[in-house]
Amino acid sequence: MIYFLLKNWKLFLDILLVVGAIIAFTFWDPIGMFTNARTKQTANLVTGVRDIGQLVTAEYYGEVISSWKEFKLTEFPEDTLTDFAEDAWQEVALTIWENKGSKNQLKSKVRNTEFHLDLPANNTFNEFVACLGNNYLTRKMSRIYKEGSLVGNVEQTIYKRMLKDFNKEFKRLKKTSRLKGDRLDSAMSAYLLDVPAFVYDFFPFYQYVVGKDLDREKKKNIVFIGRGSVKAGFDFGQLDESNFLYEEDRKMIHFYGIKPTILDADINPWFIPERRVKGFELVSFSGKVNFEEAKEVKRQCKQKLLVQARGADIVKRAEENGKEALRNFFSLLLDEPDLQVSFHTHPYDLHLATIKADTLIDRYEASFIDSLYQQYRGAIDTVGQEKVEKMSQHFRRFVAGLKKLSFLEKEYPFSYYSLGVADILRDTLHIDSTDVIQLIKSRDTLRTSEFHLRTAVTATHADWFVSGDFRQEWNASLMALDTVSLSRQDSTLDLTKFKYQVISLQDTVDRKKWIARAAQVSSPWDSLQLSEIDTVQKVIEQKQVHEDKLRPLTRMQARVTDFIDRLKK
């Protein structure tokens, strides 16, 4: 027995180490392995749903027919052509007026604008110029536009005729309104930018001229019948805990921000292989139709199939069937036969979409965001802990979206500190001493929090500081205020003095370098900045100590893994 123990002492030592490690993990539970069962249940449920991936809950099978001529007439949607016509009018009108002294070169000036040069190859600019000619010239359309091209030098003629009308309006403004200088220029610019009514009729005009061209090509056409399917359902690939809530007491599962969508639309070569029914069936073919044009017709078949499926409410049916499918799934998983499933939009999605419209958050939108934040803070005081966690997840998701936008100017990202800047600028763009005192309060001094930096502000308003470096966010908001403000009560006030020294937490602090840099800024904050340098140094040292403590555990983990491998052998 003693001989056996001596011979296998290393094995028994490894066993003791493993048992000791298990006891230690059970006692301290550093990763929450044996606690917080509700959180773990939610995480497991989320993982289970995410593993489903795409869940198809509705399918539509249909048959469509499309031709090359139909494709050419509907190549551009009405709203796309109308928007293009508005932009083209303003660009052409302003270019003509800016070059009124070179009226014989108007065509080349227009064609060399950035707007025209950036147009795609299959643009409709010729048709737009023909639309202008139809309004400004008294000619038959065949003398303006034919077979996709403008006739002769008609474009230059159209621009000269437009310039003549512009000059008349300029003289009228000058004489009747008695405007001069900048006021006259502003009035003329407003006239040029005011899109005339005929421009909004560009879509029917486009269909008319393109249709006439197609009539000339009677022999050219290709017609396909397309038979295929559209699948709709849910994509759970990006699901996380912010999208999911299980109310055990109410036996209710909530999905937030998850909605049914079209997952696939396809027309395969064979629709019903066993019956030799083709997906695409060529009905007729004539003239010189090339391969790319045939592909466009097939693509249009798929688009028409999608339109048919949406008309048959496939998305609505997908949601209804999805509720039932997920209810059955979770009923089996949780052994709850009376379980209900409900879908919701994220609470802040509509607000975020509205704010995102111009990608730049102004001071009024920032004040609105602040009001939403105050509502949220008031609401979390009135609900249970589980609801608080869910509301916090939703608001943090909202904040993550806001932080991708700019505040006041393109180079300054939005953050919590932007709310304070917006409050200062709410009534005026002028800064006084009261504003500066208010601003400094939100800056606060740096403190340590385990292996991170923090301030009283980041602790109190933690939902705003899940990601990013709050020091950089403060500095950016300060610079935004400095840029936008028109004047200060104290003209000598330099807001840059209140910036954080952004020292990396990755490397050892070169204290002498940062002291020298801080000394370059002469202000009452010098001593504070020096203490903050020492705070950063302290965090780096704490991180180093923590990493040193983890090394033995890492080595033990390696030995445990090795021992398990030996047991398997």
PDB file of N, CA and C in Angstrom, residues 397-463:
ATOM      1  N   ARG A 397     -28.961  50.462 -24.749  1.00  0.00           N
ATOM      2  CA  ARG A 397     -28.981  50.246 -26.196  1.00  0.00           C
ATOM      3  C   ARG A 397     -29.244  51.569 -26.917  1.00  0.00           C
ATOM      4  N   PHE A 398     -30.143  52.372 -26.371  1.00  0.00           N
ATOM      5  CA  PHE A 398     -30.438  53.700 -26.895  1.00  0.00           C
ATOM      6  C   PHE A 398     -29.187  54.583 -26.849  1.00  0.00           C
ATOM      7  N   VAL A 399     -28.482  54.547 -25.729  1.00  0.00           N
ATOM      8  CA  VAL A 399     -27.253  55.342 -25.561  1.00  0.00           C
ATOM      9  C   VAL A 399     -26.194  54.918 -26.576  1.00  0.00           C
ATOM     10  N   ALA A 400     -26.062  53.598 -26.782  1.00  0.00           N
ATOM     11  CA  ALA A 400     -25.071  53.093 -27.754  1.00  0.00           C
ATOM     12  C   ALA A 400     -25.349  53.656 -29.145  1.00  0.00           C
ATOM     13  N   GLY A 401     -26.630  53.763 -29.506  1.00  0.00           N
ATOM     14  CA  GLY A 401     -26.988  54.350 -30.797  1.00  0.00           C
ATOM     15  C   GLY A 401     -26.693  55.834 -30.852  1.00  0.00           C
ATOM     16  N   LEU A 402     -26.952  56.541 -29.749  1.00  0.00           N
ATOM     17  CA  LEU A 402     -26.693  57.982 -29.700  1.00  0.00           C
ATOM     18  C   LEU A 402     -25.208  58.290 -29.813  1.00  0.00           C
ATOM     19  N   LYS A 403     -24.376  57.446 -29.199  1.00  0.00           N
ATOM     20  CA  LYS A 403     -22.934  57.702 -29.192  1.00  0.00           C
ATOM     21  C   LYS A 403     -22.305  57.553 -30.580  1.00  0.00           C
ATOM     22  N   LYS A 404     -23.032  56.982 -31.509  1.00  0.00           N
ATOM     23  CA  LYS A 404     -22.532  56.872 -32.883  1.00  0.00           C
ATOM     24  C   LYS A 404     -22.798  58.144 -33.685  1.00  0.00           C
ATOM     25  N   LEU A 405     -23.548  59.079 -33.094  1.00  0.00           N
ATOM     26  CA  LEU A 405     -23.903  60.320 -33.772  1.00  0.00           C
ATOM     27  C   LEU A 405     -23.013  61.460 -33.291  1.00  0.00           C
ATOM     28  N   SER A 406     -23.040  62.562 -34.032  1.00  0.00           N
ATOM     29  CA  SER A 406     -22.225  63.729 -33.687  1.00  0.00           C
ATOM     30  C   SER A 406     -23.082  64.781 -32.990  1.00  0.00           C
ATOM     31  N   PHE A 407     -22.401  65.616 -32.190  1.00  0.00           N
ATOM     32  CA  PHE A 407     -23.078  66.650 -31.416  1.00  0.00           C
ATOM     33  C   PHE A 407     -22.599  68.030 -31.851  1.00  0.00           C
ATOM     34  N   LEU A 408     -23.495  68.841 -32.357  1.00  0.00           N
ATOM     35  CA  LEU A 408     -23.253  70.222 -32.794  1.00  0.00           C
ATOM     36  C   LEU A 408     -22.382  70.312 -34.049  1.00  0.00           C
ATOM     37  N   GLU A 409     -21.206  69.660 -34.023  1.00  0.00           N
ATOM     38  CA  GLU A 409     -20.316  69.626 -35.182  1.00  0.00           C
ATOM     39  C   GLU A 409     -19.934  68.174 -35.463  1.00  0.00           C
ATOM     40  N   LYS A 410     -19.593  67.876 -36.705  1.00  0.00           N
ATOM     41  CA  LYS A 410     -19.337  66.502 -37.140  1.00  0.00           C
ATOM     42  C   LYS A 410     -18.248  65.806 -36.333  1.00  0.00           C
ATOM     43  N   GLU A 411     -17.221  66.578 -35.889  1.00  0.00           N
ATOM     44  CA  GLU A 411     -16.066  65.948 -35.238  1.00  0.00           C
ATOM     45  C   GLU A 411     -16.261  65.669 -33.748  1.00  0.00           C
ATOM     46  N   TYR A 412     -17.428  66.063 -33.177  1.00  0.00           N
ATOM     47  CA  TYR A 412     -17.628  65.887 -31.741  1.00  0.00           C
ATOM     48  C   TYR A 412     -18.715  64.839 -31.484  1.00  0.00           C
ATOM     49  N   PRO A 413     -18.356  63.653 -30.973  1.00  0.00           N
ATOM     50  CA  PRO A 413     -19.360  62.608 -30.716  1.00  0.00           C
ATOM     51  C   PRO A 413     -20.268  62.973 -29.540  1.00  0.00           C
ATOM     52  N   PHE A 414     -21.480  62.470 -29.590  1.00  0.00           N
ATOM     53  CA  PHE A 414     -22.461  62.727 -28.531  1.00  0.00           C
ATOM     54  C   PHE A 414     -22.155  61.855 -27.323  1.00  0.00           C
ATOM     55  N   SER A 415     -22.387  62.401 -26.129  1.00  0.00           N
ATOM     56  CA  SER A 415     -22.159  61.653 -24.887  1.00  0.00           C
ATOM     57  C   SER A 415     -23.021  62.249 -23.782  1.00  0.00           C
ATOM     58  N   TYR A 416     -22.883  61.715 -22.578  1.00  0.00           N
ATOM     59  CA  TYR A 416     -23.634  62.252 -21.436  1.00  0.00           C
ATOM     60  C   TYR A 416     -23.318  63.721 -21.218  1.00  0.00           C
ATOM     61  N   TYR A 417     -22.065  64.094 -21.373  1.00  0.00           N
ATOM     62  CA  TYR A 417     -21.654  65.476 -21.118  1.00  0.00           C
ATOM     63  C   TYR A 417     -22.281  66.454 -22.116  1.00  0.00           C
ATOM     64  N   SER A 418     -22.720  65.944 -23.264  1.00  0.00           N
ATOM     65  CA  SER A 418     -23.393  66.799 -24.248  1.00  0.00           C
ATOM     66  C   SER A 418     -24.693  67.375 -23.682  1.00  0.00           C
ATOM     67  N   LEU A 419     -25.309  66.649 -22.746  1.00  0.00           N
ATOM     68  CA  LEU A 419     -26.551  67.139 -22.140  1.00  0.00           C
ATOM     69  C   LEU A 419     -26.291  68.429 -21.372  1.00  0.00           C
ATOM     70  N   GLY A 420     -25.167  68.471 -20.647  1.00  0.00           N
ATOM     71  CA  GLY A 420     -24.811  69.672 -19.896  1.00  0.00           C
ATOM     72  C   GLY A 420     -24.491  70.845 -20.808  1.00  0.00           C
ATOM     73  N   VAL A 421     -23.792  70.559 -21.897  1.00  0.00           N
ATOM     74  CA  VAL A 421     -23.472  71.606 -22.866  1.00  0.00           C
ATOM     75  C   VAL A 421     -24.757  72.151 -23.481  1.00  0.00           C
ATOM     76  N   ALA A 422     -25.685  71.270 -23.820  1.00  0.00           N
ATOM     77  CA  ALA A 422     -26.964  71.705 -24.406  1.00  0.00           C
ATOM     78  C   ALA A 422     -27.745  72.568 -23.425  1.00  0.00           C
ATOM     79  N   ASP A 423     -27.657  72.245 -22.148  1.00  0.00           N
ATOM     80  CA  ASP A 423     -28.356  73.035 -21.133  1.00  0.00           C
ATOM     81  C   ASP A 423     -27.784  74.451 -21.051  1.00  0.00           C
ATOM     82  N   ILE A 424     -26.456  74.560 -21.168  1.00  0.00           N
ATOM     83  CA  ILE A 424     -25.809  75.872 -21.153  1.00  0.00           C
ATOM     84  C   ILE A 424     -26.229  76.692 -22.374  1.00  0.00           C
ATOM     85  N   LEU A 425     -26.351  76.020 -23.523  1.00  0.00           N
ATOM     86  CA  LEU A 425     -26.659  76.714 -24.780  1.00  0.00           C
ATOM     87  C   LEU A 425     -28.151  76.802 -25.071  1.00  0.00           C
ATOM     88  N   ARG A 426     -28.964  76.370 -24.115  1.00  0.00           N
ATOM     89  CA  ARG A 426     -30.402  76.260 -24.379  1.00  0.00           C
ATOM     90  C   ARG A 426     -31.032  77.597 -24.758  1.00  0.00           C
ATOM     91  N   ASP A 427     -30.700  78.662 -24.029  1.00  0.00           N
ATOM     92  CA  ASP A 427     -31.329  79.961 -24.264  1.00  0.00           C
ATOM     93  C   ASP A 427     -30.454  80.919 -25.066  1.00  0.00           C
ATOM     94  N   THR A 428     -29.151  80.687 -25.055  1.00  0.00           N
ATOM     95  CA  THR A 428     -28.244  81.602 -25.741  1.00  0.00           C
ATOM     96  C   THR A 428     -26.935  80.891 -26.045  1.00  0.00           C
ATOM     97  N   LEU A 429     -26.204  81.411 -27.007  1.00  0.00           N
ATOM     98  CA  LEU A 429     -24.901  80.846 -27.351  1.00  0.00           C
ATOM     99  C   LEU A 429     -23.758  81.605 -26.658  1.00  0.00           C
ATOM    100  N   HIS A 430     -24.101  82.388 -25.630  1.00  0.00           N
ATOM    101  CA  HIS A 430     -23.106  83.140 -24.886  1.00  0.00           C
ATOM    102  C   HIS A 430     -22.879  82.479 -23.525  1.00  0.00           C
ATOM    103  N   ILE A 431     -21.630  82.388 -23.081  1.00  0.00           N
ATOM    104  CA  ILE A 431     -21.266  81.708 -21.847  1.00  0.00           C
ATOM    105  C   ILE A 431     -20.927  82.729 -20.770  1.00  0.00           C
ATOM    106  N   ASP A 432     -21.457  82.538 -19.537  1.00  0.00           N
ATOM    107  CA  ASP A 432     -21.057  83.387 -18.423  1.00  0.00           C
ATOM    108  C   ASP A 432     -20.435  82.535 -17.325  1.00  0.00           C
ATOM    109  N   SER A 433     -20.044  83.169 -16.240  1.00  0.00           N
ATOM    110  CA  SER A 433     -19.332  82.463 -15.167  1.00  0.00           C
ATOM    111  C   SER A 433     -20.184  81.381 -14.527  1.00  0.00           C
ATOM    112  N   THR A 434     -21.492  81.602 -14.438  1.00  0.00           N
ATOM    113  CA  THR A 434     -22.395  80.590 -13.874  1.00  0.00           C
ATOM    114  C   THR A 434     -22.361  79.309 -14.700  1.00  0.00           C
ATOM    115  N   ASP A 435     -22.321  79.471 -16.017  1.00  0.00           N
ATOM    116  CA  ASP A 435     -22.254  78.314 -16.915  1.00  0.00           C
ATOM    117  C   ASP A 435     -20.974  77.518 -16.673  1.00  0.00           C
ATOM    118  N   VAL A 436     -19.860  78.218 -16.486  1.00  0.00           N
ATOM    119  CA  VAL A 436     -18.573  77.550 -16.284  1.00  0.00           C
ATOM    120  C   VAL A 436     -18.586  76.756 -14.981  1.00  0.00           C
ATOM    121  N   ILE A 437     -19.150  77.343 -13.918  1.00  0.00           N
ATOM    122  CA  ILE A 437     -19.238  76.638 -12.631  1.00  0.00           C
ATOM    123  C   ILE A 437     -20.081  75.380 -12.786  1.00  0.00           C
ATOM    124  N   GLN A 438     -21.194  75.505 -13.497  1.00  0.00           N
ATOM    125  CA  GLN A 438     -22.073  74.348 -13.751  1.00  0.00           C
ATOM    126  C   GLN A 438     -21.329  73.262 -14.523  1.00  0.00           C
ATOM    127  N   LEU A 439     -20.524  73.690 -15.483  1.00  0.00           N
ATOM    128  CA  LEU A 439     -19.770  72.756 -16.318  1.00  0.00           C
ATOM    129  C   LEU A 439     -18.728  71.998 -15.495  1.00  0.00           C
ATOM    130  N   ILE A 440     -18.004  72.724 -14.646  1.00  0.00           N
ATOM    131  CA  ILE A 440     -16.924  72.126 -13.857  1.00  0.00           C
ATOM    132  C   ILE A 440     -17.469  71.062 -12.904  1.00  0.00           C
ATOM    133  N   LYS A 441     -18.691  71.263 -12.411  1.00  0.00           N
ATOM    134  CA  LYS A 441     -19.282  70.284 -11.496  1.00  0.00           C
ATOM    135  C   LYS A 441     -19.411  68.913 -12.149  1.00  0.00           C
ATOM    136  N   SER A 442     -19.720  68.893 -13.439  1.00  0.00           N
ATOM    137  CA  SER A 442     -19.885  67.609 -14.126  1.00  0.00           C
ATOM    138  C   SER A 442     -18.548  66.984 -14.509  1.00  0.00           C
ATOM    139  N   ARG A 443     -17.474  67.786 -14.454  1.00  0.00           N
ATOM    140  CA  ARG A 443     -16.150  67.231 -14.766  1.00  0.00           C
ATOM    141  C   ARG A 443     -15.704  66.287 -13.658  1.00  0.00           C
ATOM    142  N   ASP A 444     -15.678  66.755 -12.427  1.00  0.00           N
ATOM    143  CA  ASP A 444     -15.322  65.946 -11.263  1.00  0.00           C
ATOM    144  C   ASP A 444     -13.862  65.477 -11.346  1.00  0.00           C
ATOM    145  N   THR A 445     -13.364  64.965 -10.248  1.00  0.00           N
ATOM    146  CA  THR A 445     -11.980  64.483 -10.185  1.00  0.00           C
ATOM    147  C   THR A 445     -11.929  62.978 -10.401  1.00  0.00           C
ATOM    148  N   LEU A 446     -10.788  62.512 -10.874  1.00  0.00           N
ATOM    149  CA  LEU A 446     -10.625  61.081 -11.130  1.00  0.00           C
ATOM    150  C   LEU A 446     -10.471  60.301  -9.825  1.00  0.00           C
ATOM    151  N   ARG A 447     -11.098  59.109  -9.799  1.00  0.00           N
ATOM    152  CA  ARG A 447     -10.963  58.195  -8.661  1.00  0.00           C
ATOM    153  C   ARG A 447     -10.737  56.799  -9.217  1.00  0.00           C
ATOM    154  N   THR A 448     -10.358  55.879  -8.338  1.00  0.00           N
ATOM    155  CA  THR A 448     -10.131  54.504  -8.788  1.00  0.00           C
ATOM    156  C   THR A 448     -11.341  53.640  -8.453  1.00  0.00           C
ATOM    157  N   SER A 449     -11.609  52.672  -9.315  1.00  0.00           N
ATOM    158  CA  SER A 449     -12.660  51.687  -9.094  1.00  0.00           C
ATOM    159  C   SER A 449     -12.100  50.344  -9.543  1.00  0.00           C
ATOM    160  N   GLU A 450     -11.532  49.599  -8.579  1.00  0.00           N
ATOM    161  CA  GLU A 450     -10.816  48.359  -8.870  1.00  0.00           C
ATOM    162  C   GLU A 450      -9.723  48.632  -9.898  1.00  0.00           C
ATOM    163  N   PHE A 451      -9.936  48.225 -11.137  1.00  0.00           N
ATOM    164  CA  PHE A 451      -8.893  48.376 -12.155  1.00  0.00           C
ATOM    165  C   PHE A 451      -9.291  49.394 -13.211  1.00  0.00           C
ATOM    166  N   HIS A 452     -10.190  50.300 -12.828  1.00  0.00           N
ATOM    167  CA  HIS A 452     -10.680  51.292 -13.779  1.00  0.00           C
ATOM    168  C   HIS A 452     -10.694  52.679 -13.135  1.00  0.00           C
ATOM    169  N   LEU A 453     -10.797  53.697 -13.991  1.00  0.00           N
ATOM    170  CA  LEU A 453     -10.980  55.061 -13.522  1.00  0.00           C
ATOM    171  C   LEU A 453     -12.468  55.369 -13.458  1.00  0.00           C
ATOM    172  N   ARG A 454     -12.842  56.243 -12.550  1.00  0.00           N
ATOM    173  CA  ARG A 454     -14.245  56.647 -12.457  1.00  0.00           C
ATOM    174  C   ARG A 454     -14.308  58.048 -11.856  1.00  0.00           C
ATOM    175  N   THR A 455     -15.508  58.623 -11.905  1.00  0.00           N
ATOM    176  CA  THR A 455     -15.810  59.862 -11.187  1.00  0.00           C
ATOM    177  C   THR A 455     -17.181  59.665 -10.552  1.00  0.00           C
ATOM    178  N   ALA A 456     -17.587  60.625  -9.734  1.00  0.00           N
ATOM    179  CA  ALA A 456     -18.922  60.535  -9.135  1.00  0.00           C
ATOM    180  C   ALA A 456     -19.992  60.537 -10.218  1.00  0.00           C
ATOM    181  N   VAL A 457     -19.745  61.261 -11.307  1.00  0.00           N
ATOM    182  CA  VAL A 457     -20.705  61.342 -12.415  1.00  0.00           C
ATOM    183  C   VAL A 457     -20.851  59.998 -13.111  1.00  0.00           C
ATOM    184  N   THR A 458     -19.730  59.326 -13.414  1.00  0.00           N
ATOM    185  CA  THR A 458     -19.810  58.046 -14.127  1.00  0.00           C
ATOM    186  C   THR A 458     -20.453  56.965 -13.259  1.00  0.00           C
ATOM    187  N   ALA A 459     -20.322  57.099 -11.935  1.00  0.00           N
ATOM    188  CA  ALA A 459     -20.960  56.129 -11.038  1.00  0.00           C
ATOM    189  C   ALA A 459     -22.460  56.371 -10.943  1.00  0.00           C
ATOM    190  N   THR A 460     -22.859  57.635 -10.861  1.00  0.00           N
ATOM    191  CA  THR A 460     -24.282  57.982 -10.720  1.00  0.00           C
ATOM    192  C   THR A 460     -25.058  57.733 -12.014  1.00  0.00           C
ATOM    193  N   HIS A 461     -24.398  57.984 -13.135  1.00  0.00           N
ATOM    194  CA  HIS A 461     -25.069  57.859 -14.444  1.00  0.00           C
ATOM    195  C   HIS A 461     -24.407  56.729 -15.248  1.00  0.00           C
ATOM    196  N   ALA A 462     -24.314  55.570 -14.636  1.00  0.00           N
ATOM    197  CA  ALA A 462     -23.553  54.447 -15.215  1.00  0.00           C
ATOM    198  C   ALA A 462     -24.066  53.995 -16.569  1.00  0.00           C
ATOM    199  N   ASP A 463     -25.359  54.172 -16.839  1.00  0.00           N
ATOM    200  CA  ASP A 463     -25.922  53.723 -18.111  1.00  0.00           C
ATOM    201  C   ASP A 463     -25.275  54.429 -19.303  1.00  0.00           C
TER     202      ASP A 463
END
